[in-house]
Short mmCIF file of C-alpha atoms in Angstrom, two decimals:
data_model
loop_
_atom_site.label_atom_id
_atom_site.label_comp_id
_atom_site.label_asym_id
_atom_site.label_seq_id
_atom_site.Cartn_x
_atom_site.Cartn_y
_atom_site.Cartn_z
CA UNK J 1 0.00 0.00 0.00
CA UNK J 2 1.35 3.46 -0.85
CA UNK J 3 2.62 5.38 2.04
CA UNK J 4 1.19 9.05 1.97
CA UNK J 5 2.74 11.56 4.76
CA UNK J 6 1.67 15.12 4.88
CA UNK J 7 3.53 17.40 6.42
CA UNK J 8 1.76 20.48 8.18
CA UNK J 9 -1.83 20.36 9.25
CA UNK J 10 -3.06 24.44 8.54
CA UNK J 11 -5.33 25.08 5.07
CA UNK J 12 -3.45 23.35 2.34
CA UNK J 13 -2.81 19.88 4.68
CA UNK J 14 -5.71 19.66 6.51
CA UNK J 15 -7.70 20.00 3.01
CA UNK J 16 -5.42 17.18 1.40
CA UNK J 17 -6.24 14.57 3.75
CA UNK J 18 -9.82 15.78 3.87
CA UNK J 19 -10.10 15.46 0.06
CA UNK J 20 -8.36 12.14 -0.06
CA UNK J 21 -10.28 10.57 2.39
CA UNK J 22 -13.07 11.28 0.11
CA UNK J 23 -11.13 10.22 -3.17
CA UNK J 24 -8.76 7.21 -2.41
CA UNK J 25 -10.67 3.98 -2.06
CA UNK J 26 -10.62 1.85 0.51
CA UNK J 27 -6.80 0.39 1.32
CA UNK J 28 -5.48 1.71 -1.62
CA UNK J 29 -3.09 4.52 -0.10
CA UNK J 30 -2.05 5.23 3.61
CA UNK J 31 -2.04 8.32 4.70
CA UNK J 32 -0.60 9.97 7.84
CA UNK J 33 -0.26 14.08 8.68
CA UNK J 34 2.32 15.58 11.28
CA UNK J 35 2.18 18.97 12.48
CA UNK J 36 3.06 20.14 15.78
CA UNK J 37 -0.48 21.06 16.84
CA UNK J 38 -3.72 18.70 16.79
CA UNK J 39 -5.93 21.67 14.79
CA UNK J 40 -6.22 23.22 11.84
CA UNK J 41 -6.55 27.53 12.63
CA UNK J 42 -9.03 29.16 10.44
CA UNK J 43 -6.46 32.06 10.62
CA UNK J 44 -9.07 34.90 8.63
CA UNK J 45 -11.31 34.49 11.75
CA UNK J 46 -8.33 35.17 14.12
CA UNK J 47 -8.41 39.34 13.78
CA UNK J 48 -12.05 38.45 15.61
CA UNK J 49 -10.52 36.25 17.83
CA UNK J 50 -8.67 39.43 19.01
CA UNK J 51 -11.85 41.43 19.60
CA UNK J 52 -13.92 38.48 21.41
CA UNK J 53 -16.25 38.35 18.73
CA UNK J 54 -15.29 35.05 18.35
CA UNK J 55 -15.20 32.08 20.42
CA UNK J 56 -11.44 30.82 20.16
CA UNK J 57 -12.11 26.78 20.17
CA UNK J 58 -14.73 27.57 17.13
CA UNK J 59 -12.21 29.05 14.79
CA UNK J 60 -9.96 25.64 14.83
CA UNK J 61 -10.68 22.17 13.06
CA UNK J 62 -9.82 19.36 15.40
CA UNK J 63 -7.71 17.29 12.96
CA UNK J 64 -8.45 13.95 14.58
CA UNK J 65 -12.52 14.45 14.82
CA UNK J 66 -13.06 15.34 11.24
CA UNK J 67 -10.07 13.00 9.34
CA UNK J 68 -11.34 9.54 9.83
CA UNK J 69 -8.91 7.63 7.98
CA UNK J 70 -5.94 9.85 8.58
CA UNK J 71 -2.89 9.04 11.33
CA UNK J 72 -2.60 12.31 12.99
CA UNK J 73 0.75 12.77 14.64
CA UNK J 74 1.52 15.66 16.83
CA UNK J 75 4.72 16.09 16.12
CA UNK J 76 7.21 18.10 13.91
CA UNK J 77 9.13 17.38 10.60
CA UNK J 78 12.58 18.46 11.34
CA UNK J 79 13.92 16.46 8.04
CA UNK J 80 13.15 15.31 4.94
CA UNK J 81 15.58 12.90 2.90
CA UNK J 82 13.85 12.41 -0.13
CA UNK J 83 16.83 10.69 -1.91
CA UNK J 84 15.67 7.77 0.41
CA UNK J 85 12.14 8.77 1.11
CA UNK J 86 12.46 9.20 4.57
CA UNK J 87 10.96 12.26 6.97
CA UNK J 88 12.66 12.85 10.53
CA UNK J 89 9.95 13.24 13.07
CA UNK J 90 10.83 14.90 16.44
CA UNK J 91 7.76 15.01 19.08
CA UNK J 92 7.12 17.16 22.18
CA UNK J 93 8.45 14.08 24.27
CA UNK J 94 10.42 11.17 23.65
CA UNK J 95 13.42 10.51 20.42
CA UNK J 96 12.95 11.16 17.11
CA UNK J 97 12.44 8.72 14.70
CA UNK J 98 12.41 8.07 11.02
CA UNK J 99 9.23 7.66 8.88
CA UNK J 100 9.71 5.85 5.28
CA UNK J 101 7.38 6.85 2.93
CA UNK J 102 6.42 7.01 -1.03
CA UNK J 103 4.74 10.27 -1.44
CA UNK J 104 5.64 13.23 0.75
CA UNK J 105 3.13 15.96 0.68
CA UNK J 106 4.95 19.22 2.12
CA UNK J 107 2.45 21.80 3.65
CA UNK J 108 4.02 23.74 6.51
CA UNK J 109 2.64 26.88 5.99
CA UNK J 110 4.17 30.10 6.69
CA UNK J 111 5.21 31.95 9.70
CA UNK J 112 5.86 35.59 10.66
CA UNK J 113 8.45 37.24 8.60
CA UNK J 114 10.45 39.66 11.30
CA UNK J 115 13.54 41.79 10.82
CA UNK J 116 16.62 42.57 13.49
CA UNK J 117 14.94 45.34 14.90
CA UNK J 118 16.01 45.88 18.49
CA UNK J 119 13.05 45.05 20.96
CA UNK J 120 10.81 43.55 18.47
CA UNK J 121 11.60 39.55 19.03
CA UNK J 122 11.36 40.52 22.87
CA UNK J 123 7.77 43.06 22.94
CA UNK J 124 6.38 42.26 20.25
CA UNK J 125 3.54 39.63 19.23
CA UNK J 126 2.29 37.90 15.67
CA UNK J 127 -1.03 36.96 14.28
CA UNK J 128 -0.86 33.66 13.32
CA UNK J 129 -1.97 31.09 15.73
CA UNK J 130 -4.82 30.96 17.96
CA UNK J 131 -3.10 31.14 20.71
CA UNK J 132 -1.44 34.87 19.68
CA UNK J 133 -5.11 36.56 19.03
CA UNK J 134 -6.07 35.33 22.26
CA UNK J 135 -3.06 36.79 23.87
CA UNK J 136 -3.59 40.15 22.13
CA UNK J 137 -7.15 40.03 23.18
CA UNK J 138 -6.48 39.31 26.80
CA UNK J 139 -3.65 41.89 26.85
CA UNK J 140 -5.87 44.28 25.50
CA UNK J 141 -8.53 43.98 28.58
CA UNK J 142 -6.30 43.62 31.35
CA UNK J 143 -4.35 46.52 30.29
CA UNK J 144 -7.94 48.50 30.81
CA UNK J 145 -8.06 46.87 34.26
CA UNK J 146 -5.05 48.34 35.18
CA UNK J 147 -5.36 51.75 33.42
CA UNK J 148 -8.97 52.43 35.44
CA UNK J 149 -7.16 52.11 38.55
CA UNK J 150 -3.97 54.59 37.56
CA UNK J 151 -4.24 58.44 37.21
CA UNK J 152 -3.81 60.32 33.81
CA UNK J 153 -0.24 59.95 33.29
CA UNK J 154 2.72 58.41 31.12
CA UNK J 155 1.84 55.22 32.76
CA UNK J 156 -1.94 54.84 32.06
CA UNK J 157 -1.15 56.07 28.39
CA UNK J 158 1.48 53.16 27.61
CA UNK J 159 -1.41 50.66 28.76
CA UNK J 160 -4.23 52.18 26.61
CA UNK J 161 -2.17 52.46 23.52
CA UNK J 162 -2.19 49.95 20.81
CA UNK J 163 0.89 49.64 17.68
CA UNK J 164 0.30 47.33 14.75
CA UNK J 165 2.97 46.85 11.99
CA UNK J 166 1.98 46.36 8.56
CA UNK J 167 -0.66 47.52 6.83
CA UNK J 168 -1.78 44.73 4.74
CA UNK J 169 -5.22 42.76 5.59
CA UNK J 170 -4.49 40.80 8.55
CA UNK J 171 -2.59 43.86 10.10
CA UNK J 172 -5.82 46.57 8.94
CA UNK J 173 -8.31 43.67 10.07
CA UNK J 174 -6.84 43.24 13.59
CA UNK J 175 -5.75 46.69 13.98
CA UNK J 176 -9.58 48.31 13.06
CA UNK J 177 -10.85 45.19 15.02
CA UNK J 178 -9.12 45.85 18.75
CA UNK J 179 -10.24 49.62 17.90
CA UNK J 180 -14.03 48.31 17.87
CA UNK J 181 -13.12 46.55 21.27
CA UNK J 182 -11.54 49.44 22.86
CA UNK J 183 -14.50 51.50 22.08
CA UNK J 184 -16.59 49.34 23.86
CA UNK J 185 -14.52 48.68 26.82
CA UNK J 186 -14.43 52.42 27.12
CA UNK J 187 -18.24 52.27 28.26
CA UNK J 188 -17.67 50.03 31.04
CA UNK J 189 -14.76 52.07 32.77
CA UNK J 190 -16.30 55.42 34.25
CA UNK J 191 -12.40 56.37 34.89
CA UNK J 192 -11.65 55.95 31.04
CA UNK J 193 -12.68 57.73 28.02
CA UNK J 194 -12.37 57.64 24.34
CA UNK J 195 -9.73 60.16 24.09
CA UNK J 196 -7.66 58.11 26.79
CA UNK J 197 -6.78 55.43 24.33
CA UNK J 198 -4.43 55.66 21.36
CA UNK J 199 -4.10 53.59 18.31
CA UNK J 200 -1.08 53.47 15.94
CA UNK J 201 -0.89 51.36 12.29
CA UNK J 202 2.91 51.61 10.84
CA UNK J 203 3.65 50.97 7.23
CA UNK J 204 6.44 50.95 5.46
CA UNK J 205 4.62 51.77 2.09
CA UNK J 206 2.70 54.52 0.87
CA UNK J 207 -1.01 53.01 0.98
CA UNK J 208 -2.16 50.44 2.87
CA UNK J 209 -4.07 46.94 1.70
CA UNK J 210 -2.74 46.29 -1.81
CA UNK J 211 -4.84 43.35 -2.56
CA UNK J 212 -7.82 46.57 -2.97
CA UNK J 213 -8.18 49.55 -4.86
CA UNK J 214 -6.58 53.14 -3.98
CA UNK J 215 -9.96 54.60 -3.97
CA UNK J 216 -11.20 51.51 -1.29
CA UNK J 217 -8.02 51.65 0.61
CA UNK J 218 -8.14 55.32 0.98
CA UNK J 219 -12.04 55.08 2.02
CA UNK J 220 -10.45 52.49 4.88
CA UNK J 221 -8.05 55.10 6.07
CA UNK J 222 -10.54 58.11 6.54
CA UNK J 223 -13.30 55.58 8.44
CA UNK J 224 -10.37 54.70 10.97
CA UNK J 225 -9.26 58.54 10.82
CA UNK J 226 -13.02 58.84 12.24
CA UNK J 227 -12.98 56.19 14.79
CA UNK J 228 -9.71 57.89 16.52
CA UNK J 229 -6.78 55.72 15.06
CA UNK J 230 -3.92 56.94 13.11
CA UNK J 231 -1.92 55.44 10.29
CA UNK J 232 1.79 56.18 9.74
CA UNK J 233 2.50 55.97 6.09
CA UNK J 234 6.08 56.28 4.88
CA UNK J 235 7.14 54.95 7.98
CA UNK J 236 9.24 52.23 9.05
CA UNK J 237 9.79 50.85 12.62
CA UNK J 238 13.58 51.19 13.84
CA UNK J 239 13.39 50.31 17.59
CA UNK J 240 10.88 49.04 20.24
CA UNK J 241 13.43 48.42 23.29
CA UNK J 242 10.88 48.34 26.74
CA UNK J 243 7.82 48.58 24.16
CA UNK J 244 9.05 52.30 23.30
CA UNK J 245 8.68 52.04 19.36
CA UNK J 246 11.21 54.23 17.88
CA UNK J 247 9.81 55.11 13.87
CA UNK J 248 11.70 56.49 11.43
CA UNK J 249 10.25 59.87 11.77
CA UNK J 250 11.77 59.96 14.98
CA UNK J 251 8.49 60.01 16.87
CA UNK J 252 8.46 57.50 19.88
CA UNK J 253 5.26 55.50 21.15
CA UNK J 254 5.60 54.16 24.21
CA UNK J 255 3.25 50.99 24.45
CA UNK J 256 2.59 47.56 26.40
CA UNK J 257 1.38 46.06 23.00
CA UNK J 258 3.13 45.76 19.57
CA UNK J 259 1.08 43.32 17.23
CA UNK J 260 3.72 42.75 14.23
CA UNK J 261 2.06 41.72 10.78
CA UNK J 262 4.45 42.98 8.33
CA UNK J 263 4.33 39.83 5.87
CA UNK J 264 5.16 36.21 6.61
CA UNK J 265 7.86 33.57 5.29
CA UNK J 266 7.84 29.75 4.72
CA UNK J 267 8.25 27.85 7.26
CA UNK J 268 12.39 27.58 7.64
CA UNK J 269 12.50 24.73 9.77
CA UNK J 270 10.91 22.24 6.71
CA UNK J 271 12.36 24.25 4.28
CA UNK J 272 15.72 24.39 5.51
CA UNK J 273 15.86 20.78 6.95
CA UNK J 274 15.37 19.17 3.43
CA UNK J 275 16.58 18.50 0.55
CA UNK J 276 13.78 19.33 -1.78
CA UNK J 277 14.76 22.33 -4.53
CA UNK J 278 13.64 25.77 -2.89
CA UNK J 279 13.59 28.80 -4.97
CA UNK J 280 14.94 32.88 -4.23
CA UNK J 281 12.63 33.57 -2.01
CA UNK J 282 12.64 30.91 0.72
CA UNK J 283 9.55 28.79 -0.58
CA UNK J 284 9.97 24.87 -2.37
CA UNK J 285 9.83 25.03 -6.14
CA UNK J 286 6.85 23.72 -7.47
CA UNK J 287 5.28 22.96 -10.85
CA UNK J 288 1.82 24.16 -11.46
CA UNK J 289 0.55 20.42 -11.26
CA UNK J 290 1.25 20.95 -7.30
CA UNK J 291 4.11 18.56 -8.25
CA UNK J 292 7.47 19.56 -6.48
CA UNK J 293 10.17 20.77 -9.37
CA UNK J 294 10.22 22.99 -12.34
CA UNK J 295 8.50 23.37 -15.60
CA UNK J 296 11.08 21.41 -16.96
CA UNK J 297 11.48 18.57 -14.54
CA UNK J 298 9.56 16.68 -12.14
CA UNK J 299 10.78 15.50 -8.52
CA UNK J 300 9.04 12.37 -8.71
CA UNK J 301 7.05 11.24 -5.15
CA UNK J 302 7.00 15.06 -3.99
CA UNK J 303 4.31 17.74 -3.32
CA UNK J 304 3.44 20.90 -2.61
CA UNK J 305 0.57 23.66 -1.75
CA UNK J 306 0.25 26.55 0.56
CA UNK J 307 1.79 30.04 1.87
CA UNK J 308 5.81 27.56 1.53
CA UNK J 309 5.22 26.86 -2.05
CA UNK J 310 5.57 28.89 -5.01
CA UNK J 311 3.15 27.87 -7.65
CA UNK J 312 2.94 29.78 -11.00
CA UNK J 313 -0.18 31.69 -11.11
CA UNK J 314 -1.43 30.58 -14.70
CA UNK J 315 -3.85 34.25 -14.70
CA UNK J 316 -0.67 36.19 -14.97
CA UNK J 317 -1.94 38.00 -11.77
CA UNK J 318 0.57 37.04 -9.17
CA UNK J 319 2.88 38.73 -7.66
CA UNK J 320 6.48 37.50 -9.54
CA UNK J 321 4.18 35.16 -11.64
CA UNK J 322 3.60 33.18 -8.51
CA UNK J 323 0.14 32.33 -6.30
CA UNK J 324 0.39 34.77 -2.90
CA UNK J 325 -0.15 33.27 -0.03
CA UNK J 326 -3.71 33.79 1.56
CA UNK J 327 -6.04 31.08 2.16
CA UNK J 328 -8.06 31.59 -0.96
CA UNK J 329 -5.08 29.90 -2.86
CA UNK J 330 -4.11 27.02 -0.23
CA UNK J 331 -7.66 25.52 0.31
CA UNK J 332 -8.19 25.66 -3.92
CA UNK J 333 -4.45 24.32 -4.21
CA UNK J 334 -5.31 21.53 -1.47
CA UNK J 335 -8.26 19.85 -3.16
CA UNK J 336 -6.22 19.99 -6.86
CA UNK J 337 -3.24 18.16 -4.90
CA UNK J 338 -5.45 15.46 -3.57
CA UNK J 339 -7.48 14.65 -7.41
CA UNK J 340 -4.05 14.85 -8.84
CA UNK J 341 -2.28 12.52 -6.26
CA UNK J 342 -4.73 9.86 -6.62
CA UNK J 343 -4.57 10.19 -10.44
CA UNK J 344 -1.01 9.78 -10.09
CA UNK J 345 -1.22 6.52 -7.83
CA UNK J 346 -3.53 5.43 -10.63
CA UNK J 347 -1.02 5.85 -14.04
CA UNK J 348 -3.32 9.12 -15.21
CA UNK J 349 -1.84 12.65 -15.66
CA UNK J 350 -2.45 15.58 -12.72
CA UNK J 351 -4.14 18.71 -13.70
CA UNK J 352 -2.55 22.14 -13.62
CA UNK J 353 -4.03 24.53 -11.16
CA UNK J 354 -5.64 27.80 -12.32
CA UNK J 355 -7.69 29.83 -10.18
CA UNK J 356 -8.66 33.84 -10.72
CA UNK J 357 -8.95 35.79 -7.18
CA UNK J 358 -12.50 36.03 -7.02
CA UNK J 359 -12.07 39.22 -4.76
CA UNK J 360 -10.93 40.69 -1.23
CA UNK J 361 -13.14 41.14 1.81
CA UNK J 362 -12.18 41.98 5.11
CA UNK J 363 -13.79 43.16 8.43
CA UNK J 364 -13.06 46.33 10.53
CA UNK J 365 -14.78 46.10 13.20
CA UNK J 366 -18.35 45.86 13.94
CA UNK J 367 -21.03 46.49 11.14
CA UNK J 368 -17.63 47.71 9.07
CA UNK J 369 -16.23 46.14 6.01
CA UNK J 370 -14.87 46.55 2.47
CA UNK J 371 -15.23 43.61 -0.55
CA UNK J 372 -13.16 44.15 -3.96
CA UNK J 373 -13.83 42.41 -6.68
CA UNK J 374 -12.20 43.94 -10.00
CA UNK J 375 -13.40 47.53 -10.50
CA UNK J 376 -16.13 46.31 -8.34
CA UNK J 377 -16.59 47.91 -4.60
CA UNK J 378 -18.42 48.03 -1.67
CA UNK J 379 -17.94 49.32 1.75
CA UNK J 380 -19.56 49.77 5.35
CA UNK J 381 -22.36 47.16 6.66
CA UNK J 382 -22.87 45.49 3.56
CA UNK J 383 -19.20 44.71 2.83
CA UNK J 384 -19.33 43.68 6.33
CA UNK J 385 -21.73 41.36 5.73
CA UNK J 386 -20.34 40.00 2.80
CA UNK J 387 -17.12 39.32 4.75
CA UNK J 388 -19.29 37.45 7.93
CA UNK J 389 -20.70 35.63 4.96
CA UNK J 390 -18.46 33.91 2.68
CA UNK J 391 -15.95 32.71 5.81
CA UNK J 392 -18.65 31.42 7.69
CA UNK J 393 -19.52 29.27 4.14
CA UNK J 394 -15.68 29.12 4.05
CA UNK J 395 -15.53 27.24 7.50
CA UNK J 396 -14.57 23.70 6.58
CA UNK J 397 -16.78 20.99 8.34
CA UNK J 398 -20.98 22.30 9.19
CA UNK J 399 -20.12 21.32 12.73
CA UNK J 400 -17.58 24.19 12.80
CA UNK J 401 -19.71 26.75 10.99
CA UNK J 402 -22.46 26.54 13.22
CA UNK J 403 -20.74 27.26 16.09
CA UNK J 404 -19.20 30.14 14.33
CA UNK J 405 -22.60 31.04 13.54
CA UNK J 406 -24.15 30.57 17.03
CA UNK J 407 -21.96 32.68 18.65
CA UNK J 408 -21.91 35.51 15.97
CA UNK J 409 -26.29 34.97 16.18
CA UNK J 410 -25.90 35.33 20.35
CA UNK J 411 -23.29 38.16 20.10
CA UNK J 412 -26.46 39.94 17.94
CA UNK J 413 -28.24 39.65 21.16
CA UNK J 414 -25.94 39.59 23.89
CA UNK J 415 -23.14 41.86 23.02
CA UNK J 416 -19.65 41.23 22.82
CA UNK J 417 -18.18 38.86 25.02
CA UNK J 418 -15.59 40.95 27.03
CA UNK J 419 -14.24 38.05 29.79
CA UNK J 420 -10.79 38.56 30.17
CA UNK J 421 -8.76 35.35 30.70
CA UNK J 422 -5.28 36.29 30.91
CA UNK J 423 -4.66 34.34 34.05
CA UNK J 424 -5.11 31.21 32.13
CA UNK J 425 -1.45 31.40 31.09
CA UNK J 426 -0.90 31.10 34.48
CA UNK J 427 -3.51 28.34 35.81
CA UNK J 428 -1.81 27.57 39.07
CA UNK J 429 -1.17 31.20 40.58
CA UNK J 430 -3.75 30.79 42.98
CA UNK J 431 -3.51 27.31 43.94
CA UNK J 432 0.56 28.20 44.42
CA UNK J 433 -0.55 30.78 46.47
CA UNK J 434 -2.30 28.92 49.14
CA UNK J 435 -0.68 25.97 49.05
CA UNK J 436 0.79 24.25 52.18
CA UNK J 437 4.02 23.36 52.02
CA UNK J 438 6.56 21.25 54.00
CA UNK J 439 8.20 23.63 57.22
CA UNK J 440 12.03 23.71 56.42
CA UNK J 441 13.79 21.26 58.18
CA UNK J 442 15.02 22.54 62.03
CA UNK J 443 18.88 23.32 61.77
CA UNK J 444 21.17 20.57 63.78
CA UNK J 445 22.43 22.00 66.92
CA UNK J 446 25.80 21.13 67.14
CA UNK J 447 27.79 18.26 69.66
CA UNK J 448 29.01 20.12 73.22
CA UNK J 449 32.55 19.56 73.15
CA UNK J 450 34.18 17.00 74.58
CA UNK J 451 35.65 17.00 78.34
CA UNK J 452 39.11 17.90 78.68
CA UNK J 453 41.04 14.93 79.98
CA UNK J 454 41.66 14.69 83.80
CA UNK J 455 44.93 16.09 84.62
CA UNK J 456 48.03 14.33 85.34
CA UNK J 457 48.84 12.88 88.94
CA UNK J 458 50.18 16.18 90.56
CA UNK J 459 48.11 18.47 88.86
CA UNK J 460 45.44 20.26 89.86
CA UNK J 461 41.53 19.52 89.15
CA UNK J 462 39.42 21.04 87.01
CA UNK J 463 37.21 23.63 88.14
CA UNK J 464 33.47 23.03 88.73
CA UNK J 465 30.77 24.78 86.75
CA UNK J 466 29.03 27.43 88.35
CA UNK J 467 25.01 26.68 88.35
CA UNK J 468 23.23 29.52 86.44
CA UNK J 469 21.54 32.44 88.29
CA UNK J 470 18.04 32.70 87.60
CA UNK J 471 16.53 35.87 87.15
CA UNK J 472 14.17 37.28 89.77
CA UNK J 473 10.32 37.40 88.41
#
């Protein structure tokens, strides 16, 4: 039976082994995925996430509920020796060992692309797990709970101010996003107002959102100019030692959170621990078939889809001829790979992929959005609804959409949910606290000397000791 291992778990993997459960027949491939977590993240929801307009367990796909006939490892791919067909797979606990295989499947996904900026790796936080937007989110609300308690001061204004770096969609999305969630918060603190809280976007470019339309993004940046935020065009981030962000204007922001979106990369530690062909840019070379190589040959046995691929865009309409890396283009790449993996394992030819962006739409906030498609726009409510739309359809699995449309249909009528959970970083604080513990041991009094030997025969005694005086009550 062919051996089929899939390595990453996010869109593009989780989608493979989805679709070949559905295509392969019964016995006639086995299939395993790795990837360090157990879930797929549904990362478009995770800008929501941030604001708690989102439950956090409904924007993941357990891997092991919804793939049936799929070995789910938790574990990482640290190597790949295709020469022999053989994948090095390290978990949390316990040695690494080798996995043989016939067709490798490489998925990994991208991380956060960062630059040596001083203070950044230490202050600063991504958006690309679950874990991160629930972090920001949490940071977010206790930083209120401390600022309602301080006076107006340098202090209460590093808590209440927000910095977010890049200004593509994830960074607009989450930035616009935690504004709607400071605005409400403000309501609930009779100590804080609006004007106490300060939001900064930084971007290196000269517009913001490329994926839109000048006109759209520039209708983006004068609703946030309304809401209070400000975006620093032109403008490049050259420090952020003790969350003081330093920006190439030489303005300085003091803050106690930095949310850094300015692109992403392919994940180094698959791409650099193999031996699979990888072009300029960091990403595995792959044929438009979703076969691993180039146009003019063919690494037989290898695979690829997703943000650490490069896949020629057929439409002409990539950037560098190649797909970009959003979800829009893993998912569609995903199901492809899986038809043309089975046709392989059955002696027919795979298919090229080809798929035209359909369009952009992205949230900012409550009842605030913006969809592109072509010359086509529309913004406020409507776009809004448009984006709450198509990713709840986009949400694999119905079990998964209707929680994310349960809470977003309670949120309608309940309101945002604002509980702040920080302290689950840190479950045990209180137990630690009030625990009883062991009294030290009591120190070991030391032996009395010995007796001095008696003395010789002509020598005199030793005295006698005195009894001691006790004091008078």
């Amino acid at each position: 039976m062919p051996r089929i291992l899939i390595v990453g778990g996010g869109y593009a993997g989780f989608y493979t082994a989805w679709k070949l459960e559905k295509h392969l027949r019964k016995g006639e491939a086995e299939v395993t995925i790795v990837d360090p977590l157990p879930y797929m993240t549904y990362q478009p929801f995770l800008p929501e996430v941030a604001a708690g307009s989102i439950e956090a367990r409904h924007s993941v796909v357990a891997l092991r509920r919804h793939l049936k006939r799929t070995t789910v490892v938790t574990a990482k791919v640290t190597g790949i020796d295709h020469a022999n067909k053989v994948a090095t797979i390290t978990p949390p606990m316990g040695d690494s060992w080798q996995h043989e295989y016939d067709q490798i499947v490489v998925t990994a996904g991208a991380v956060s692309r960062t630059f040596p900026i001083p203070g950044i790796a230490d202050n600063a936080i991504g958006l690309k797990t679950i874990e991160e937007a629930v972090a920001i989110r949490d940071r977010l609300m206790s930083n209120f709970d401390k600022a309602a308690s301080l006076p107006p001061g340098p202090d209460r204004d590093r808590l209440l101010t927000v910095v977010v770096v890049g200004g593509g969609f994830a960074g607009i999305e989450v930035f616009a996003e935690l504004r709607s969630l400071a605005s409400s918060l403000v309501s609930k603190y009779p100590t804080l107002t609006f004007d106490d809280t300060h939001f900064h976007l930084i971007e290196a470019m000269g517009r913001i959102m490329p994926e839109v339309s000048l006109k759209t993004s520039e209708w983006v940046l004068k609703n946030l100019a309304k809401r209070g935020a400000s975006v620093h065009l032109d403008t490049q981030v050259q420090g952020a030692i003790d969350g003081n962000v330093a920006l190439s204007t030489g303005e300085v922001i003091p803050t106690d959170l930095i949310v850094w979106t300015a692109g992403v990369m392919a994940n180094p530690t698959v791409v650099r621990g193999g031996d699979l062909p990888v072009e300029e840019r960091g990403r595995i070379r792959t044929r438009a078939d979703l076969r691993v190589g180039s146009e003019d040959e063919v690494v037989e046995g290898a695979w690829a889809a997703g943000d650490v691929s490069a896949v020629p865009d057929l439409t002409g309409g990539g950037v560098g001829g190649y797909c970009v890396p959003n979800a829009q283009h893993a998912v569609r790449q995903a199901k492809l790979l899986a038809k043309n993996l089975v046709a392989v394992l059955r002696g027919e030819l795979p298919k090229e992929y080809y798929h035209k962006n359909i369009g952009a739409v992205a949230g900012l906030g409550l009842w605030v959005g913006v969809f592109q498609s072509g010359n086509f726009a529309l913004k406020g409510w409507i776009a809004w609804l448009a984006h709450r739309g198509y990713h709840g359809l986009a949400m694999p699995s119905w079990e998964r959409k209707w929680r994310v449309l349960w809470g977003w249909w309670n949120n309608f009528w309940l309101g945002r949910d604002m509980v702040n959970l920080e302290t689950v970083q840190n479950p045990r604080y209180v137990f630690e606290e009030f625990a009883a513990r062991p009294r030290p041991p009591k120190p070991v009094e030391a032996p009395a000397p010995a007796a001095a030997p008696a003395a010789a025969a002509g020598g005199s005694a030793p005295a006698k000791k005195a009894p001691a005086k006790v004091a008078a009550n």
